[in-house]
XYZ file of C-alpha atoms in Angstrom:
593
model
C 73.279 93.917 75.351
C 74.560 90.299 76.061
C 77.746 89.570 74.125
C 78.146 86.480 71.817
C 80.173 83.375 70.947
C 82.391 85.794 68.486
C 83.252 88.733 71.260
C 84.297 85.752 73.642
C 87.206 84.532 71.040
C 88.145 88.058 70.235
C 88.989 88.055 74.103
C 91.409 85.503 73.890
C 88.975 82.909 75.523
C 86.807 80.001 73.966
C 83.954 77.352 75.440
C 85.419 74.315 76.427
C 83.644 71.243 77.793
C 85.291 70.134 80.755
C 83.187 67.142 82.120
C 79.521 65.879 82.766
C 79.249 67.558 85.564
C 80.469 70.807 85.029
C 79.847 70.938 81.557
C 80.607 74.025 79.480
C 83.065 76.996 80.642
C 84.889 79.610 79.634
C 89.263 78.995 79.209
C 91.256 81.288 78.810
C 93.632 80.345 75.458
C 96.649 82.796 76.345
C 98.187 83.726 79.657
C 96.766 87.169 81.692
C 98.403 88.619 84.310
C 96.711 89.480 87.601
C 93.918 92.360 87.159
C 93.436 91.961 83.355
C 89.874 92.965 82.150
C 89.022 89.954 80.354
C 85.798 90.877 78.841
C 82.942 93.339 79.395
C 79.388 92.733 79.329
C 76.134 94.394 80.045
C 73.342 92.213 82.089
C 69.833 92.027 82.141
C 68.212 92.947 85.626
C 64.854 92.405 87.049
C 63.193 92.250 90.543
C 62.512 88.435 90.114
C 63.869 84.988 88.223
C 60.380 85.225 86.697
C 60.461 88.845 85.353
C 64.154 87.880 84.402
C 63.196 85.043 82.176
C 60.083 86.622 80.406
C 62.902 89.491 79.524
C 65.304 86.349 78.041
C 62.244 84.559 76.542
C 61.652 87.825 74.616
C 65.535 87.940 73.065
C 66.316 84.329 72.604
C 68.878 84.662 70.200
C 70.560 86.786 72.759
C 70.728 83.593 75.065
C 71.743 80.989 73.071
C 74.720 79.693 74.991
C 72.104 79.062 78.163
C 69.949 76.793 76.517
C 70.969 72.895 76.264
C 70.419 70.493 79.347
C 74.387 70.181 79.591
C 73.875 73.267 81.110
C 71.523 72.182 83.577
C 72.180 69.200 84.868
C 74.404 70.104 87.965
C 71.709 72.092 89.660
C 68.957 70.877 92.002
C 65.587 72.677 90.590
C 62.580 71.695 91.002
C 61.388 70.317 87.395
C 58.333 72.116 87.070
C 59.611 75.023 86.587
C 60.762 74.169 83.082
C 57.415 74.363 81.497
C 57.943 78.097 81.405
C 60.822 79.245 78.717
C 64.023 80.047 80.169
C 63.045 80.034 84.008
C 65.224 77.064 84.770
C 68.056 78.790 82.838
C 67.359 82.202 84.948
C 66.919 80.244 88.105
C 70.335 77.967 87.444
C 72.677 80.911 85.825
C 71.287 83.845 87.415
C 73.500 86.469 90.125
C 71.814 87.941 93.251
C 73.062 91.999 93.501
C 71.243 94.764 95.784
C 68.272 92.820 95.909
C 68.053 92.437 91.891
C 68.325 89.372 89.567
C 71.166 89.673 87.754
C 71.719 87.799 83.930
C 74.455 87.419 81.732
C 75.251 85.566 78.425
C 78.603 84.712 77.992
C 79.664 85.342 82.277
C 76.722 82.336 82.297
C 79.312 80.171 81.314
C 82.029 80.806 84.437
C 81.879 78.031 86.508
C 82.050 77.860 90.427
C 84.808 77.930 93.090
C 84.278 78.920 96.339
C 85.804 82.159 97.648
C 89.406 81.626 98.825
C 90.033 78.387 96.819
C 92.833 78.204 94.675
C 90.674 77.593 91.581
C 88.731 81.116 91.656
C 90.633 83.156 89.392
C 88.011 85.744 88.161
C 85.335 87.847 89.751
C 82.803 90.906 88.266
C 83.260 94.342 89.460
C 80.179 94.908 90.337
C 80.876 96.640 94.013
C 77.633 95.180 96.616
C 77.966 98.464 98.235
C 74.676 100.182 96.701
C 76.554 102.854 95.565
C 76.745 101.856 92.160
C 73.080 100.855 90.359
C 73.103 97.678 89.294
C 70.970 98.303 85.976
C 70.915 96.999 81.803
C 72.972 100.116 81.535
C 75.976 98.491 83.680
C 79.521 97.811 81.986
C 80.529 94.699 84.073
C 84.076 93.704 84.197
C 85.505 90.009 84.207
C 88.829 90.762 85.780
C 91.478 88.349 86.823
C 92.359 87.981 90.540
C 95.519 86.120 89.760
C 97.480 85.322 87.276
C 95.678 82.658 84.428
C 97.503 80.385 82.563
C 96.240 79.132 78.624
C 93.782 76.512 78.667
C 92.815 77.425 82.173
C 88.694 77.398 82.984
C 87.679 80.446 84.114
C 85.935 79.805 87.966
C 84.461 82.903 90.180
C 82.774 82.032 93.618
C 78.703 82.127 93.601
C 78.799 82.990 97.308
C 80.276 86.521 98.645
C 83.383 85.665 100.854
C 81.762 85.943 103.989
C 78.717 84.560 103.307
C 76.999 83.032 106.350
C 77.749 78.792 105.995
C 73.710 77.780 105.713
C 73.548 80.511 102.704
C 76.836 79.518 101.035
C 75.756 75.457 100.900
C 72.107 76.882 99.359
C 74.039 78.792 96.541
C 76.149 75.680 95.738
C 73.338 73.251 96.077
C 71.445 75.160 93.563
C 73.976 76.109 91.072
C 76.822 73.055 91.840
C 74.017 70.205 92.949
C 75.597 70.141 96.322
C 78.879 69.065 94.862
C 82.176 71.623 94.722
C 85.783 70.002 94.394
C 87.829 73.381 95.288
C 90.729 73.397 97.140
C 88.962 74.969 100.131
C 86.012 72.392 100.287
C 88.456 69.465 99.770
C 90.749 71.275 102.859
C 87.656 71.678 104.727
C 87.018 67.332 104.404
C 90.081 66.258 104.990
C 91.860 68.945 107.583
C 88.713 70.941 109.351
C 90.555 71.737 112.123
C 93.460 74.282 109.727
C 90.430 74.901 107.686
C 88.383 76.818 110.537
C 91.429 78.156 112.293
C 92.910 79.472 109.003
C 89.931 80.969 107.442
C 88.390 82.353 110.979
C 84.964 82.432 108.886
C 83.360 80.582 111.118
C 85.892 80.257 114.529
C 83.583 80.683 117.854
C 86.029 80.083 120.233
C 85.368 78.308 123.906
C 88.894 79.277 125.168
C 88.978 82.738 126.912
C 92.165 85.061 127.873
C 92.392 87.621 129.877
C 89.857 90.530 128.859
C 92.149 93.156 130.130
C 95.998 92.259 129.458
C 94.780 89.277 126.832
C 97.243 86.971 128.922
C 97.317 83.716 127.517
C 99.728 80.455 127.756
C 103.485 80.985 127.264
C 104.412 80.984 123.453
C 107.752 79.559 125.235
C 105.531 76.249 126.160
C 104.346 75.687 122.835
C 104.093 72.706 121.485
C 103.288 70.960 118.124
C 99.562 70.974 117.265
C 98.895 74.472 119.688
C 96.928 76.735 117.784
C 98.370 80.341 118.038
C 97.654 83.079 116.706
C 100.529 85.858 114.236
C 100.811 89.166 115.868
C 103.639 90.552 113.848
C 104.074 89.635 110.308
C 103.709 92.753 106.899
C 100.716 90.111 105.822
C 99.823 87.600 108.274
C 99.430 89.625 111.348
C 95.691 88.851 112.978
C 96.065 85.074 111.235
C 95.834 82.143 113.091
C 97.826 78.835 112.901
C 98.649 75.599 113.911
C 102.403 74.802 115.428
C 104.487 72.511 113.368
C 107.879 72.670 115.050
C 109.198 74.599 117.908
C 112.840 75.139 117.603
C 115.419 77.407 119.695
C 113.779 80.800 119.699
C 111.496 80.736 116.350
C 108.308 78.305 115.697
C 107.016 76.950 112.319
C 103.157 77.985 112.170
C 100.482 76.583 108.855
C 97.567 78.332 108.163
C 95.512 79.164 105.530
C 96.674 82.373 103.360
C 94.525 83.526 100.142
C 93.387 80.491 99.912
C 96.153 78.019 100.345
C 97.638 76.196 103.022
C 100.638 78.011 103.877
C 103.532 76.987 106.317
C 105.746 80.346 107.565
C 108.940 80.611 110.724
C 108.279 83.600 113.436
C 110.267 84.514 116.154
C 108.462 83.171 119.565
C 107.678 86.855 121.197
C 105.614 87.859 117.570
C 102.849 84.751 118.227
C 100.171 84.275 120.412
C 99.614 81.208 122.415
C 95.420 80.467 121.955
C 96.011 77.350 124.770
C 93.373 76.902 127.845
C 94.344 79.691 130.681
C 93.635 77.709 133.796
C 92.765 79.982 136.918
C 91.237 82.539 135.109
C 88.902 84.805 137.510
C 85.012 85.105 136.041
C 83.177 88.184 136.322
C 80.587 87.928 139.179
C 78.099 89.926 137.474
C 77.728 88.156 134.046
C 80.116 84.909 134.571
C 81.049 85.126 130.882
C 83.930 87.528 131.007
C 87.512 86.321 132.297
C 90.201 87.921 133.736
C 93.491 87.006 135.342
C 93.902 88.435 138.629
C 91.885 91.207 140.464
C 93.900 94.421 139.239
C 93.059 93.158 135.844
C 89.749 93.083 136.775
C 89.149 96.269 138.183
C 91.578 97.902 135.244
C 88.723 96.623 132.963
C 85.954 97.030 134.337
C 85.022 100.267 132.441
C 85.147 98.387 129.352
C 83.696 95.632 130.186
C 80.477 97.083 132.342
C 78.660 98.069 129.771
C 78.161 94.447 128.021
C 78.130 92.983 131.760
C 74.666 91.212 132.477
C 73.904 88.380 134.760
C 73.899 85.313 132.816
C 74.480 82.467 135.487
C 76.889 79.840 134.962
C 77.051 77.559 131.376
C 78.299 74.255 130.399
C 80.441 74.176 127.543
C 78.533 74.166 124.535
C 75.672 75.362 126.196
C 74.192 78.681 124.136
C 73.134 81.619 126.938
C 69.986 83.465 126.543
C 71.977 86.708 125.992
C 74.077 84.983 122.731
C 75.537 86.064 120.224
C 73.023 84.065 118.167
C 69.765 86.054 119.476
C 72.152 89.358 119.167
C 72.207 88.837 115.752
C 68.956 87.900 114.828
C 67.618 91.130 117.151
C 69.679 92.926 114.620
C 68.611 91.016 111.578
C 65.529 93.759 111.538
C 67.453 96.816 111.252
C 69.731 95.355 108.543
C 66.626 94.668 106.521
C 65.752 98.303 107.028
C 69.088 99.679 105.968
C 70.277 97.669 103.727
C 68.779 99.430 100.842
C 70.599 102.926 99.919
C 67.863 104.497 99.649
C 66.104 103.491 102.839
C 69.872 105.114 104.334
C 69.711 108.219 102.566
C 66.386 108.909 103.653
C 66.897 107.668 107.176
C 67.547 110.548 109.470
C 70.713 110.810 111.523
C 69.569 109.990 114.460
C 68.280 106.918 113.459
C 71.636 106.021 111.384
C 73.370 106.766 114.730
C 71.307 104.487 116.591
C 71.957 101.391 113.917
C 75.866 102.237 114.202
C 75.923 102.373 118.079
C 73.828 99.126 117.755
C 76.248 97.152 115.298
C 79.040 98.610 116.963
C 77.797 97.365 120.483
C 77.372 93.698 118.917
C 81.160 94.060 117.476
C 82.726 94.857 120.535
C 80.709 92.371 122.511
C 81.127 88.860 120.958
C 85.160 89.981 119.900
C 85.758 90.391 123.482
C 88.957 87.860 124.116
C 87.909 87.113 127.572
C 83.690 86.229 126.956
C 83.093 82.645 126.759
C 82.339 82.527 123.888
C 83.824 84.638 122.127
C 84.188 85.354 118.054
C 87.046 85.959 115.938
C 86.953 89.236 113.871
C 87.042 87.588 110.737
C 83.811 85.489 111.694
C 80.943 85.931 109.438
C 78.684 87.582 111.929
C 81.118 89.816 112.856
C 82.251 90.581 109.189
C 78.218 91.042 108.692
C 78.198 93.371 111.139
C 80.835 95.725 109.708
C 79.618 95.483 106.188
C 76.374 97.502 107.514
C 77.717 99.332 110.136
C 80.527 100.713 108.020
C 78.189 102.105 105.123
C 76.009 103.385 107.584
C 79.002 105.058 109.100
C 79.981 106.492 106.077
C 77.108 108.288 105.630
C 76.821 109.665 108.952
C 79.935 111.215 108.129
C 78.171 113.184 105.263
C 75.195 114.370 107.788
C 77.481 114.781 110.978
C 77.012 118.772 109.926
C 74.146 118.663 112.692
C 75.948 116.730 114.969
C 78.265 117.893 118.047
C 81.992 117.463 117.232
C 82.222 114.672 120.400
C 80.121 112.492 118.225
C 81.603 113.582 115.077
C 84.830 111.999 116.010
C 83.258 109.020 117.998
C 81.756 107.955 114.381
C 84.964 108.895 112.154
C 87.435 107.114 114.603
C 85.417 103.796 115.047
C 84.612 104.111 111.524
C 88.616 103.859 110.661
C 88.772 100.997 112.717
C 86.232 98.989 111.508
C 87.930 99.577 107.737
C 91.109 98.846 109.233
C 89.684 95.842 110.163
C 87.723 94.639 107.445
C 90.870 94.958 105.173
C 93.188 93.168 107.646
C 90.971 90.102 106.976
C 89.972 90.366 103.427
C 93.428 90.509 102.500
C 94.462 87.394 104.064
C 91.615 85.617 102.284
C 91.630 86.546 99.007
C 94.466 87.815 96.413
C 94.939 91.524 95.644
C 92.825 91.692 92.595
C 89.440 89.894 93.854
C 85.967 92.154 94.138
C 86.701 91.761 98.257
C 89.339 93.870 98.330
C 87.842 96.632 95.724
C 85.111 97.046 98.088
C 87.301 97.315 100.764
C 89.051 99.908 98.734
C 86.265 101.508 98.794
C 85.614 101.559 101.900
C 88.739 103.425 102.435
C 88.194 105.934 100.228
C 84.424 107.427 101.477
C 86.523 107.936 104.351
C 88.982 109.977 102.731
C 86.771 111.730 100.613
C 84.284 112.994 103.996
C 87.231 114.282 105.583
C 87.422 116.809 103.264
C 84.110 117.907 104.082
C 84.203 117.012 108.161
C 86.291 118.560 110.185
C 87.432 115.568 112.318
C 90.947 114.388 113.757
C 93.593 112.741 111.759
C 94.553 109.668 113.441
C 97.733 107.291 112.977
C 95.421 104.565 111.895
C 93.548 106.481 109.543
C 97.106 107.434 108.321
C 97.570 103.745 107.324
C 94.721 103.716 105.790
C 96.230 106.345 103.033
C 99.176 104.633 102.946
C 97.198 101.313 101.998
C 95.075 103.086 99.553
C 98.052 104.317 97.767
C 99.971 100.911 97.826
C 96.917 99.557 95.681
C 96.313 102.425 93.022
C 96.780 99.658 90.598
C 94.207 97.625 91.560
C 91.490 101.012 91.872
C 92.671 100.948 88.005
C 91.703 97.835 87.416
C 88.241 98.158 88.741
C 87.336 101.886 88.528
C 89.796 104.135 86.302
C 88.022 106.965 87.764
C 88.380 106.596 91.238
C 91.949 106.034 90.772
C 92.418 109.791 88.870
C 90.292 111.196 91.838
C 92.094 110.264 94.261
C 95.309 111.721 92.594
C 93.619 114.615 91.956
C 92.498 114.938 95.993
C 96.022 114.789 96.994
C 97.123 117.482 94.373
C 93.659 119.372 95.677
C 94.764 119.004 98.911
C 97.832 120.751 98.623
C 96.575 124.185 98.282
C 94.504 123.967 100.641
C 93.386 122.836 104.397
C 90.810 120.558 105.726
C 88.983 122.999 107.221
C 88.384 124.968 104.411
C 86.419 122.111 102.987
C 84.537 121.525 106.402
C 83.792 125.272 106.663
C 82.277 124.966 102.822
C 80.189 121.805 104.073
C 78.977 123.650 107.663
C 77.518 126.381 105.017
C 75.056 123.762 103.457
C 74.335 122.360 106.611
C 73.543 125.895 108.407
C 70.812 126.191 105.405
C 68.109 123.619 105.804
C 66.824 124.060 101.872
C 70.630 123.937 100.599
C 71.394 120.800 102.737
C 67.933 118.844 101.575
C 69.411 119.764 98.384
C 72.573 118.143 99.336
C 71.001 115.161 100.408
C 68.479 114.721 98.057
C 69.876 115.474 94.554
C 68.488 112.665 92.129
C 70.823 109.539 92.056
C 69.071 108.550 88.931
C 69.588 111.473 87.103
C 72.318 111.685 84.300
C 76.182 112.022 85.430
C 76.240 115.432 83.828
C 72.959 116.707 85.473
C 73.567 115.569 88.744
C 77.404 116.923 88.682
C 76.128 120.600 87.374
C 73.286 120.714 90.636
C 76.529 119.526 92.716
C 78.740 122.161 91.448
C 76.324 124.994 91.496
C 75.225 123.948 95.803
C 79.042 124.034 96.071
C 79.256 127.297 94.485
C 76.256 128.947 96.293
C 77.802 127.896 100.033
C 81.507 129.017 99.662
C 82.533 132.733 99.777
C 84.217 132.804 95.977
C 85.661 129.513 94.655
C 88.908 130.152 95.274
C 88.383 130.726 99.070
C 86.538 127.325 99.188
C 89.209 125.697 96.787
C 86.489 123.760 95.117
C 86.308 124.165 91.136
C 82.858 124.556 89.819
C 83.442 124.431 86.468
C 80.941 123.002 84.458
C 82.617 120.009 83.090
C 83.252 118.094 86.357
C 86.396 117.183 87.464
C 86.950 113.637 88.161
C 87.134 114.065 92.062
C 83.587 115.497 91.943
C 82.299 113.211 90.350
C 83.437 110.654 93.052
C 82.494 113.215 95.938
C 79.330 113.408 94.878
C 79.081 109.635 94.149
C 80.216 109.118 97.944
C 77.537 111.748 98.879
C 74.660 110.149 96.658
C 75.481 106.620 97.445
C 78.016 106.950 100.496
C 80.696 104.069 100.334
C 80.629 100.643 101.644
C 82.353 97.509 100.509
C 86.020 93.892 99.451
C 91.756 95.109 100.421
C 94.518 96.326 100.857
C 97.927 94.324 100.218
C 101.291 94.703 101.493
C 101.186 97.373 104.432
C 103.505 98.457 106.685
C 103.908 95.686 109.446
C 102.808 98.311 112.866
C 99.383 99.175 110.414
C 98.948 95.434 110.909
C 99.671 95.113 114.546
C 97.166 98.388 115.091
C 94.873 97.276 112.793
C 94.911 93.467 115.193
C 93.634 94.947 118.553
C 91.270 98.035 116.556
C 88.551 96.056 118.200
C 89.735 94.250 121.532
């Protein structure tokens, strides 16, 4: 049920009225520290604005904070639409989450800044993964990303953090009326240039390097204004900059770092010159790919035949046939498909394989440092790209049973690299305690969780990748208590016991047709308890004894299988990982090139 005027002081917050155009919003009246839960709250969900405002027309007492044209008047909606009670208050304070209509009561009064701005300072932890339904029944968190300070207004982002440019204006246009003052719009008037370099969101770049030894200009003949690009740094590797002030052996490089313009000294042989190459050598095939020299050429020409295609010469700012543009739209059908969990889970694993190999193929393509163009990793297509292929990935990890082992590890080692990734980039966007890197978080830990079930090779990146899940227990805490306690509980599980005991438990389902349909198909919607006890008692049926499989089946579940079957059900997908070792940074940089 929506919470009132009285839970929202008993928080520690209050309503205040900050100006006519962005009316009421929630302040916080004492300080919180970084990852507080600030208040809880249950929504209302429906398929549609219309179903959702019949549902707040019916409770309107429940709602009263929405009503009141103060509350209004920044949004753009067509006026109409207010002859109907409460449809201009769904349409103006509503969420879109899995498809749904999300509303809220008192988290209708958090007011907008865009993701990586200095002003966010909040976010819900509701995960956009699909793992988790997004129903009435949902406790919702309001959890600080950074530390708040009294009297401060409480501002979340309306737009996901890499949400395509066209889609983010829309969502600020209808909620903002086209207007947001954030630090990252205001940086994004006044200095574009460190605005699209620093954030990469949107960076297409028209300056290629070499494809096979990414040669580029001397970082010894930088000069101010060069944009280069960090390769070793514990939190800035993968960013890119603009030179300040070259001096002796070290250069002064300002970029954009969660959301502020930050200014940082590295040694000349850790950066990256991103200067014109002259006399680069074109591939004669596809005249889109560069190299430096012939050996390079021929050294890469594995790698690079299999995106090679005859394109013909282009001008600058020309857009080939065979862009990344069409690429992505091609692929725009497939993500419709398989978006939905549900559509996944059902999907067979063939077909999953297909969509991976697919989104995978599009990754490696347009990241290629020598195309022209090329993208940065931390575009938005690109990020688009991973935040499908990776779920999908993760779930082909859970039916690779039926798969040959050669394709088993294919799938888990690109998987680990597009995580590796994702986090590299979320985590120099946003701060530690922001939804982004949760899901990210996530991410990291459906990967952890299949290994114990699929037998595959432990790599040194997907090493890291423990390493950075540990290094952010706090923030798993913050945003699922339970997935924290698993995971401690799958390192002390995985003490007495090897790998591929678990994978020889999981090849027992799969040799069983029935018990793996079972597997696959166990309710989602079914009761924690229920759907735990048909887990437990599959688990049971396909080991030897329990203690050979070293997997309780007691009938109170254990916290880890409640999150392994979770994972199974709705198989992760997600927003980071903080401080990390600095090579884990350097690997995670080239995972893709």
């Amino acid at each position: 049920m929506p919470i009132g005027l009285v839970d929202i002081e008993l928080a520690g917050l209050r309503l205040a009225d900050l100006s006519k155009h962005e009316g009421r919003c929630l302040a916080a009246v004492g300080h919180f520290n970084a990852g507080s839960v600030l208040l809880v709250e249950k929504p209302i969900v429906r398929p549609s604005v219309v179903e959702l405002a019949s549902a707040m027309a019916q409770r309107p007492g429940d709602f009263a904070l929405l009503r009141g044209a103060e509350n209004l008047a920044a949004a753009e909606v067509d006026a109409t639409i207010t002859e109907q009670p409460f449809l201009l208050e769904a349409e103006t304070n509503s969420f879109i989450f899995q498809g749904q209509v999300v509303g809220f009561h008192a988290f209708s009064m958090l007011n907008h800044a865009c993701a990586s701005s200095r002003e966010e300072n909040v976010c819900f932890s509701i995960l956009s993964t699909g793992d988790r339904p997004v129903n009435d029944d949902l406790e919702v968190k309001l959890i600080a990303i950074r530390d708040i300070q009294a009297g401060e207004p409480l501002r979340l982002s309306y737009h996901e953090l890499f949400a395509e440019p066209r889609a983010r204006e829309e969502r600020i246009r209808a909620h903002c009326g086209g207007r947001c003052g954030c630090s990252r719009c205001q940086l994004e008037a006044e200095n574009p240039m460190l605005a699209e370099i620093g954030l990469q969101l949107s960076l297409e770049r028209w300056h290629p390097r070499c494809q096979t030894c990414n040669g580029s200009a001397s970082p010894h003949t930088l000069h101010s204004g060069d944009a280069v690009q960090i390769l070793r740094h514990r939190e800035l590797a993968g960013a890119i900059g603009i030179v300040q002030e070259v001096k002796n052996q070290s250069v002064v490089i300002k970029t954009v770092f969660r959301g502020q313009e930050h200014q940082s000294k590295h040694e000349l042989d850790s950066v990256r010159s991103l200067s014109i190459v002259k006399e680069l050598h074109r591939c004669s095939g596809c005249k889109l790919v560069h190299f430096c020299s012939r050996a390079c050429q021929r050294q890469g020409w594995q790698a690079h035949r299999r995106f090679c295609a005859g394109a013909g010469g282009l001008a600058k700012g020309q857009i080939p046939v065979d862009s990344w543009i069409t690429e992505r739209q091609a692929l725009q059908e497939i993500r419709g498909r398989l978006e939905n969990p549900r559509a996944r889970q059902t999907a067979s694993a063939e077909e999953l394989l297909t969509a991976f190999r697919r989104f995978q193929h599009f990754i490696d393509k347009w990241t290629q440092t020598g195309r022209l163009p090329h993208l940065v990793p931390g575009h938005y297509a690109v990020q688009e790209a991973l935040l499908i292929a990776i779920p999908i990935g993760s779930l082909l990890l859970w039916k690779s049973a039926t798969m040959a082992s050669d394709v088993r590890k294919e799938v888990y080692e690109r998987l680990v690299k597009m995580v590796s990734l994702h986090c590299q980039h979320v985590q120099m966007l946003v701060p530690r305690f922001h939804i982004a890197h949760w899901t990210a978080l996530h991410y990291v830990l459906g990967i952890l969780l299949a290994r114990e079930f699929v037998e595959v090779p432990h790599t040194p990146l997907a090493a890291s990748l423990v390493t950075l899940f540990e290094s952010c227990l706090d923030v798993a805490e913050a945003f699922d208590a339970e997935a924290a306690e698993s995971y401690k509980s799958l390192g002390q599980h995985q003490q007495g016991r090897s790998t591929t005991e678990g994978s020889r438990v999981f090849q027992s389902i799969a040799s069983d047709p029935a018990k793996l349909a079972t597997f696959y198909n166990i309710d989602p919607e079914l009761p924690l308890e229920q759907k735990m006890a048909q887990m437990a008692q599959l688990l049971h049926s396909a080991g030897d004894n329990k203690e050979s499989a070293g997997l309780p089946v007691q009938a109170s579940p254990t916290p880890m299988q409640t999150l392994q079957h979770q994972r199974i059900q709705r198989p992760l997908e997600a927003h980071a990982l903080p401080k990390s070792a600095e090579h884990t940074q350097r690997t995670c940089l080239d995972a893709l090139d």
